[in-house]
Structure formats: structure tokens, C-alpha cells
PDB file of C-alpha atoms in Angstrom:
ATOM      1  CA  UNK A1175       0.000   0.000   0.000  1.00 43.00           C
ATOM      2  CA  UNK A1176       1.235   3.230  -1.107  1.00 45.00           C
ATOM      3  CA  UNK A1177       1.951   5.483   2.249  1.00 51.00           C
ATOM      4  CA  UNK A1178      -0.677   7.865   2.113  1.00 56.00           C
ATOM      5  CA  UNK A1179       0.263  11.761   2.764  1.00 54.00           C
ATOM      6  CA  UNK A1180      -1.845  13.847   5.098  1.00 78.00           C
ATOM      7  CA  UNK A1181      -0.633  17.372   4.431  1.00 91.00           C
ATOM      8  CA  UNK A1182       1.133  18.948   1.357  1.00 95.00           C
ATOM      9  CA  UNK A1183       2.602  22.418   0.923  1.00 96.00           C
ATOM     10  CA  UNK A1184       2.156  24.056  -2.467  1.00 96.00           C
ATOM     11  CA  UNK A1185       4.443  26.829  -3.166  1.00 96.00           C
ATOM     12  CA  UNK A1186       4.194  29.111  -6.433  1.00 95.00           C
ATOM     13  CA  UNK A1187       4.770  33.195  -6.595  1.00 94.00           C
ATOM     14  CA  UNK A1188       1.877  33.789  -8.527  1.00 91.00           C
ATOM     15  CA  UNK A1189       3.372  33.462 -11.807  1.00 89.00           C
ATOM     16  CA  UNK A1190       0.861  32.085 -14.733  1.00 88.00           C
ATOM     17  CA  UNK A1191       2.530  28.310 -15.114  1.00 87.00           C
ATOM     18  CA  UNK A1192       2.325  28.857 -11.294  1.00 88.00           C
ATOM     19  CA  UNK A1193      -2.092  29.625 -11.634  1.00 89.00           C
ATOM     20  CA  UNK A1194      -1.914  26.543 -14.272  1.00 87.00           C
ATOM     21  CA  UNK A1195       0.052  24.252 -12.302  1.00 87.00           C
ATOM     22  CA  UNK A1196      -2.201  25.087  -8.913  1.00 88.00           C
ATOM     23  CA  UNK A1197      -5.770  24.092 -10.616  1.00 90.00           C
ATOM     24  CA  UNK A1198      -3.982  20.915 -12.075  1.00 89.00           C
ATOM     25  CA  UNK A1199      -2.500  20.040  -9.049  1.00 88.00           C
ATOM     26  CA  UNK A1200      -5.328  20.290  -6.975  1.00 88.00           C
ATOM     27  CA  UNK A1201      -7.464  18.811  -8.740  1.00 90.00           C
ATOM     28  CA  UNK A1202      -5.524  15.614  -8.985  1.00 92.00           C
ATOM     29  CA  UNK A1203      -4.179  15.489  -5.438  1.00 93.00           C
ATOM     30  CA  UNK A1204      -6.677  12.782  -3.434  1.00 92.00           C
ATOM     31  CA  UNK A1205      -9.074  15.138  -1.003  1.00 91.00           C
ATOM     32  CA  UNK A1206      -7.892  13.466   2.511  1.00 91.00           C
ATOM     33  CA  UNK A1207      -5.093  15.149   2.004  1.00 93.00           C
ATOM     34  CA  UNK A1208      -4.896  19.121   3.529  1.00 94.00           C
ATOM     35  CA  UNK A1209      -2.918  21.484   0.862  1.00 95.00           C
ATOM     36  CA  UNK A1210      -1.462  24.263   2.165  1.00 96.00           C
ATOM     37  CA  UNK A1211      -0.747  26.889  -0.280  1.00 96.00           C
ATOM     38  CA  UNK A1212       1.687  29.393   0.110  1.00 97.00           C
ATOM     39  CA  UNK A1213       2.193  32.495  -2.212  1.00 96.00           C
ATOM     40  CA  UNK A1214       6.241  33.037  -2.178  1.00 96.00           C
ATOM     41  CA  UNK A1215       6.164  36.471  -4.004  1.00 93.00           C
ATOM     42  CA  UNK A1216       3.403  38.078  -1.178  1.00 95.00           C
ATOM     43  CA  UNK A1217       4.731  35.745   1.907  1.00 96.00           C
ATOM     44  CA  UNK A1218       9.100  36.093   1.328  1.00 95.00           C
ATOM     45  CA  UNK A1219       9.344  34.975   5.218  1.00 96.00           C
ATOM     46  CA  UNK A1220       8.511  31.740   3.923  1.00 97.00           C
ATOM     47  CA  UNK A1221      11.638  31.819   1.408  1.00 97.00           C
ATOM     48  CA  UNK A1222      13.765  30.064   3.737  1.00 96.00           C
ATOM     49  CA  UNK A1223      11.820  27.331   4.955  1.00 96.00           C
ATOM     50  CA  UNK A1224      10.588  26.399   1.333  1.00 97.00           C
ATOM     51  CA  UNK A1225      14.739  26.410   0.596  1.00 97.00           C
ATOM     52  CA  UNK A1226      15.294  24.453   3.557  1.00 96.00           C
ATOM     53  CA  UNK A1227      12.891  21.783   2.228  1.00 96.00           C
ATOM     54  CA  UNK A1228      14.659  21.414  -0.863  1.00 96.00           C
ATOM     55  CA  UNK A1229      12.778  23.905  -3.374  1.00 97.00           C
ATOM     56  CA  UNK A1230      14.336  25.349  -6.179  1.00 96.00           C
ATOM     57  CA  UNK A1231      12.113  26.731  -8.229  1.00 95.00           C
ATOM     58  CA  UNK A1232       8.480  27.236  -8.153  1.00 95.00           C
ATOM     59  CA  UNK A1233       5.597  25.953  -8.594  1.00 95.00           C
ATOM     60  CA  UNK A1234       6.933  22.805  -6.192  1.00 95.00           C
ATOM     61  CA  UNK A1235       4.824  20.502  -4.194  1.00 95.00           C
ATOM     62  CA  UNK A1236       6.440  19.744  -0.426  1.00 96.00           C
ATOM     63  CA  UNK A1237       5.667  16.945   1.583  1.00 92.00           C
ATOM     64  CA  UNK A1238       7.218  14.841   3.618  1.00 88.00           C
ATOM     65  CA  UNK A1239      11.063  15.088   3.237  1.00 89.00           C
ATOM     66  CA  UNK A1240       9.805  15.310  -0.631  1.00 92.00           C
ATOM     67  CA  UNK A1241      10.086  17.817  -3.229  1.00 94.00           C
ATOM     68  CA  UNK A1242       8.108  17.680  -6.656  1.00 94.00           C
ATOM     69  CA  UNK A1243       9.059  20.639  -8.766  1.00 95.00           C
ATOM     70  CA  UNK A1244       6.699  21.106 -11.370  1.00 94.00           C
ATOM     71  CA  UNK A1245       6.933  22.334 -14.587  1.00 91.00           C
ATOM     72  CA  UNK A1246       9.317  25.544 -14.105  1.00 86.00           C
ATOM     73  CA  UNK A1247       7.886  29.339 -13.717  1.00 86.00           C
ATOM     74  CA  UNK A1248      10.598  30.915 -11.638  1.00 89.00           C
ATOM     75  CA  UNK A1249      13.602  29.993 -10.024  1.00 92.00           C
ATOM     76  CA  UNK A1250      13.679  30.279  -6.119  1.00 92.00           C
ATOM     77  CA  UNK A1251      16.248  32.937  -6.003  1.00 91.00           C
ATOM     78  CA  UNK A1252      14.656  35.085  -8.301  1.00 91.00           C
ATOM     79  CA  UNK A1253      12.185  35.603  -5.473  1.00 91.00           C
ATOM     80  CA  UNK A1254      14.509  36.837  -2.689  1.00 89.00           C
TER      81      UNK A1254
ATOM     82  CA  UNK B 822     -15.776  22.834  -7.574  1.00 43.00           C
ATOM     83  CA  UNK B 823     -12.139  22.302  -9.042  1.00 45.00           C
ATOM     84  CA  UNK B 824     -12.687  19.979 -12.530  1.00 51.00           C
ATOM     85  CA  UNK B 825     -12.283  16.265 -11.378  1.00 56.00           C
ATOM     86  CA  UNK B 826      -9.351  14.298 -13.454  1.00 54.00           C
ATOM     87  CA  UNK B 827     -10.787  10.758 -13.920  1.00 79.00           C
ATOM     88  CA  UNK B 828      -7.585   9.181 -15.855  1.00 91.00           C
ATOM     89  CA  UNK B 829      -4.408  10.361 -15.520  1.00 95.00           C
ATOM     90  CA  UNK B 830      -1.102   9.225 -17.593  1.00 96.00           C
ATOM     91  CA  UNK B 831       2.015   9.004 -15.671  1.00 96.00           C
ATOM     92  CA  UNK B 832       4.854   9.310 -18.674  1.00 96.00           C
ATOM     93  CA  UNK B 833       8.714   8.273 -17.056  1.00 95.00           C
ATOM     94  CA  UNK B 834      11.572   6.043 -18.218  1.00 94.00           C
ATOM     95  CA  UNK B 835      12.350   4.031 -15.298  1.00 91.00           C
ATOM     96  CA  UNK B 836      15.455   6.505 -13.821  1.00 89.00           C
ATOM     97  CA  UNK B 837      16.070   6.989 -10.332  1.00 88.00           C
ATOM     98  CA  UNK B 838      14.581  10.711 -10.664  1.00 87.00           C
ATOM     99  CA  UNK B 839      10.809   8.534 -12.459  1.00 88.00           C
ATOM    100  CA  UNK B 840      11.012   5.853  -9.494  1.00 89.00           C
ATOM    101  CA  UNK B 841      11.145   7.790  -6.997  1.00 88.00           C
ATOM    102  CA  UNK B 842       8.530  10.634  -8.252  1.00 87.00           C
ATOM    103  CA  UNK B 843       6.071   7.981  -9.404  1.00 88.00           C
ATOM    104  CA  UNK B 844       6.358   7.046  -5.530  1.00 90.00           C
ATOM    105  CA  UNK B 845       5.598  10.563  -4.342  1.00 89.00           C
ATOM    106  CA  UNK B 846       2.615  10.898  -7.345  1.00 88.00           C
ATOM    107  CA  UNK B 847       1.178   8.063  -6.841  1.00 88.00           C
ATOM    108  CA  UNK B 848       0.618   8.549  -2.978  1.00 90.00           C
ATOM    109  CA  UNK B 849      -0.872  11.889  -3.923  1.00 92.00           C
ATOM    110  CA  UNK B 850      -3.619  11.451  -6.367  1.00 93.00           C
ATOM    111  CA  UNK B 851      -7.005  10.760  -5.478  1.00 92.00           C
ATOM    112  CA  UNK B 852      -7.542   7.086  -5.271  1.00 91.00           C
ATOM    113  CA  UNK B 853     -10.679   7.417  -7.561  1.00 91.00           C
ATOM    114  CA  UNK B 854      -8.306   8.832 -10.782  1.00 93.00           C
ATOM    115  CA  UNK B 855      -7.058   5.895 -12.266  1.00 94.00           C
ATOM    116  CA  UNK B 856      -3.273   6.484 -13.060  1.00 95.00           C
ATOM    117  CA  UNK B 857      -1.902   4.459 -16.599  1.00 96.00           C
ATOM    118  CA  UNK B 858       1.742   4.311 -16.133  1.00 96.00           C
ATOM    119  CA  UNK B 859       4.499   4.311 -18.995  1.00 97.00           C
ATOM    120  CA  UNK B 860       7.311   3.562 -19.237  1.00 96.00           C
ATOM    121  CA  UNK B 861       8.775   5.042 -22.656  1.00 96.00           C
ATOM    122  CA  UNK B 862      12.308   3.058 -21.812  1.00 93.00           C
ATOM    123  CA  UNK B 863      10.501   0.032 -22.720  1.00 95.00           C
ATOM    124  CA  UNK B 864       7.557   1.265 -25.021  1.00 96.00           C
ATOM    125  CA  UNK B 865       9.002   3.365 -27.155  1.00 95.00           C
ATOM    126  CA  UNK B 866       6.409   3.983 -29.457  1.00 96.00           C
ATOM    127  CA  UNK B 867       4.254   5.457 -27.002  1.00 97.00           C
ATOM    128  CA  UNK B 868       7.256   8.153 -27.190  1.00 97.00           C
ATOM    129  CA  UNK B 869       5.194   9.647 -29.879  1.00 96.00           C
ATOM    130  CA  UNK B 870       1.576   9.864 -27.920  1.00 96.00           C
ATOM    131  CA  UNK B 871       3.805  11.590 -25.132  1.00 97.00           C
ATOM    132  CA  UNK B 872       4.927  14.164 -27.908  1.00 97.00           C
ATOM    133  CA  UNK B 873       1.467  14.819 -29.281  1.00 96.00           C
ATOM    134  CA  UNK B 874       0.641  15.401 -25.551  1.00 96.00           C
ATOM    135  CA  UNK B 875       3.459  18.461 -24.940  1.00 96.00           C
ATOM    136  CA  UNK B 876       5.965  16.154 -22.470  1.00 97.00           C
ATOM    137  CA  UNK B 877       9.418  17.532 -23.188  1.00 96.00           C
ATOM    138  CA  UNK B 878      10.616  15.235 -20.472  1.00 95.00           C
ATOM    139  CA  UNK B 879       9.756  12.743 -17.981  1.00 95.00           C
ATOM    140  CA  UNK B 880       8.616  12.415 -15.473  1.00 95.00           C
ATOM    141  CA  UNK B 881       5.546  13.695 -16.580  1.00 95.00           C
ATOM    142  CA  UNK B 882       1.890  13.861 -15.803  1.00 95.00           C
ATOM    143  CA  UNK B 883      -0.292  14.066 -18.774  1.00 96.00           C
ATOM    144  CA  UNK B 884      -4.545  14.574 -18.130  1.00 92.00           C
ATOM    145  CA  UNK B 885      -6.709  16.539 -20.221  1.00 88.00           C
ATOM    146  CA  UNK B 886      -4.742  18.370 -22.183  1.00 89.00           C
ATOM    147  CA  UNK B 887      -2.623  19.316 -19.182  1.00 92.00           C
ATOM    148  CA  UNK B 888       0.930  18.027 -18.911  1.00 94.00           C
ATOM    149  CA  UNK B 889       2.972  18.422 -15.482  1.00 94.00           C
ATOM    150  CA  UNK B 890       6.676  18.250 -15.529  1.00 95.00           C
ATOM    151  CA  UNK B 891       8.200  17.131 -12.493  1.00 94.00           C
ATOM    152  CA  UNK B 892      11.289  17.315 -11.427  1.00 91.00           C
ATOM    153  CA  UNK B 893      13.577  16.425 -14.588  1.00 86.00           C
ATOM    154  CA  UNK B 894      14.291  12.538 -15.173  1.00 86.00           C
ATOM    155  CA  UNK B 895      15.324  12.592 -18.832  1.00 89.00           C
ATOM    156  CA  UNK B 896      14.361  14.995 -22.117  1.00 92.00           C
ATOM    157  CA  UNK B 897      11.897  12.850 -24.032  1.00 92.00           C
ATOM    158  CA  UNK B 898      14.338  13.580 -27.057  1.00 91.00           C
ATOM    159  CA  UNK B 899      16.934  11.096 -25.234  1.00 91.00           C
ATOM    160  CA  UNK B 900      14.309   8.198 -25.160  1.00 91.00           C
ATOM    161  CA  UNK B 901      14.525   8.083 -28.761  1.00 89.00           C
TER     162      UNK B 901
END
């Protein structure tokens, strides 16, 4: 049995693969699981912990000790 | 209501970057999409249904006319 994931973070700055990648994302990703979105570009206090989990660009998906970047509409450090 | 995905196609090529995001994926989506997996390593004329669909490189999730990149396996030009 696959391990199933409670919570998932979704980080994006707004950008329009960012929009895109949000709608597709959430409507695939099974409803038992709480997604936490998190706007990079209006929310930079976040920066560092989205780095810390392994993000390098955005829009990425966070969970677990995981990263799925997806697609590519900015790179992390264009955001500091 | 965000658009429910009934079938999803999960494109890779078997690399260590496809394993272990099919993994991740797979313990994501909602358990009533049902996921086709392919493996374009080993059916390589799917390679051109993958094209038609807009993957540039795997792993990939294709639905609708939607295609998510994540993370970067392999271009879908090196399957070939």
C-alpha cells in the first residue's frame, strides 16, 4: 500500500505556469489530504523554509522530506 | 468545484529521478483517478503519444490536455 500523505505544501509566486500548475494540481491530489498553499512572491518569510525543504524553483509541491518541482515558472532565487 | 481528473497518464523512463517521483505521485492522487503508467524506456512507441501530448521530459503527468513536468528525469528527445 502506497503510504498515504496527510498534508502537502504548495508553493508558487503567482506566476501564470504557477495559476496553471495550482488548478492541475489540486485537482488531482486525493481530497484526505490538507494542501497548504503558500504564495512566495506576497509571503518572502517563507523563502527560507521552502529552501530548507529542498525547493528550487516554483511551482513545487512539499511533503514529507519530498520535493516535486513542477513544470518551471521561476527559479527560487529570483524571489529573494 | 475544481474539474475532477478521472484518468491520468504518468509518462517516465524508469530513472532513479521517475522511481522515486512515481512514488511521491502516486501517494498523492485521489484514489478514484485511475493512473496508466508508462514507461517510454521500454515502449518506445508510445514516445510519440507523449509528444502529441506536450511532455518535453519525464517524469511527466499528462490529463486533459494538461501536462505536469516534475522534477527532470530525462528529455523525451533522449528516449529516442
Amino acid at each position: 500500500m502506497v503510504n498515504k500523505t496527510k498534508e502537502v505544501i504548495f508553493y508558487h509566486a503567482g506566476c501564470p505556469v504557477c495559476i496553471s500548475a495550482e488548478n492541475s494540481v489540486l485537482s488531482l491530489i486525493d481530497p484526505a489530504t490538507k494542501v497548504r498553499i503558500v504564495h512566495l512572491g506576497q509571503e518572502k518569510e517563507k523563502i527560507a523554509d521552502a529552501e530548507k525543504a529542498g525547493v528550487k524553483s516554483v511551482p513545487a509541491l512539499v511533503f514529507g522530506d519530498e520535493v516535486l518541482h513542477i513544470n518551471f515558472g521561476a527559479s527560487l532565487n529570483d524571489l529573494k
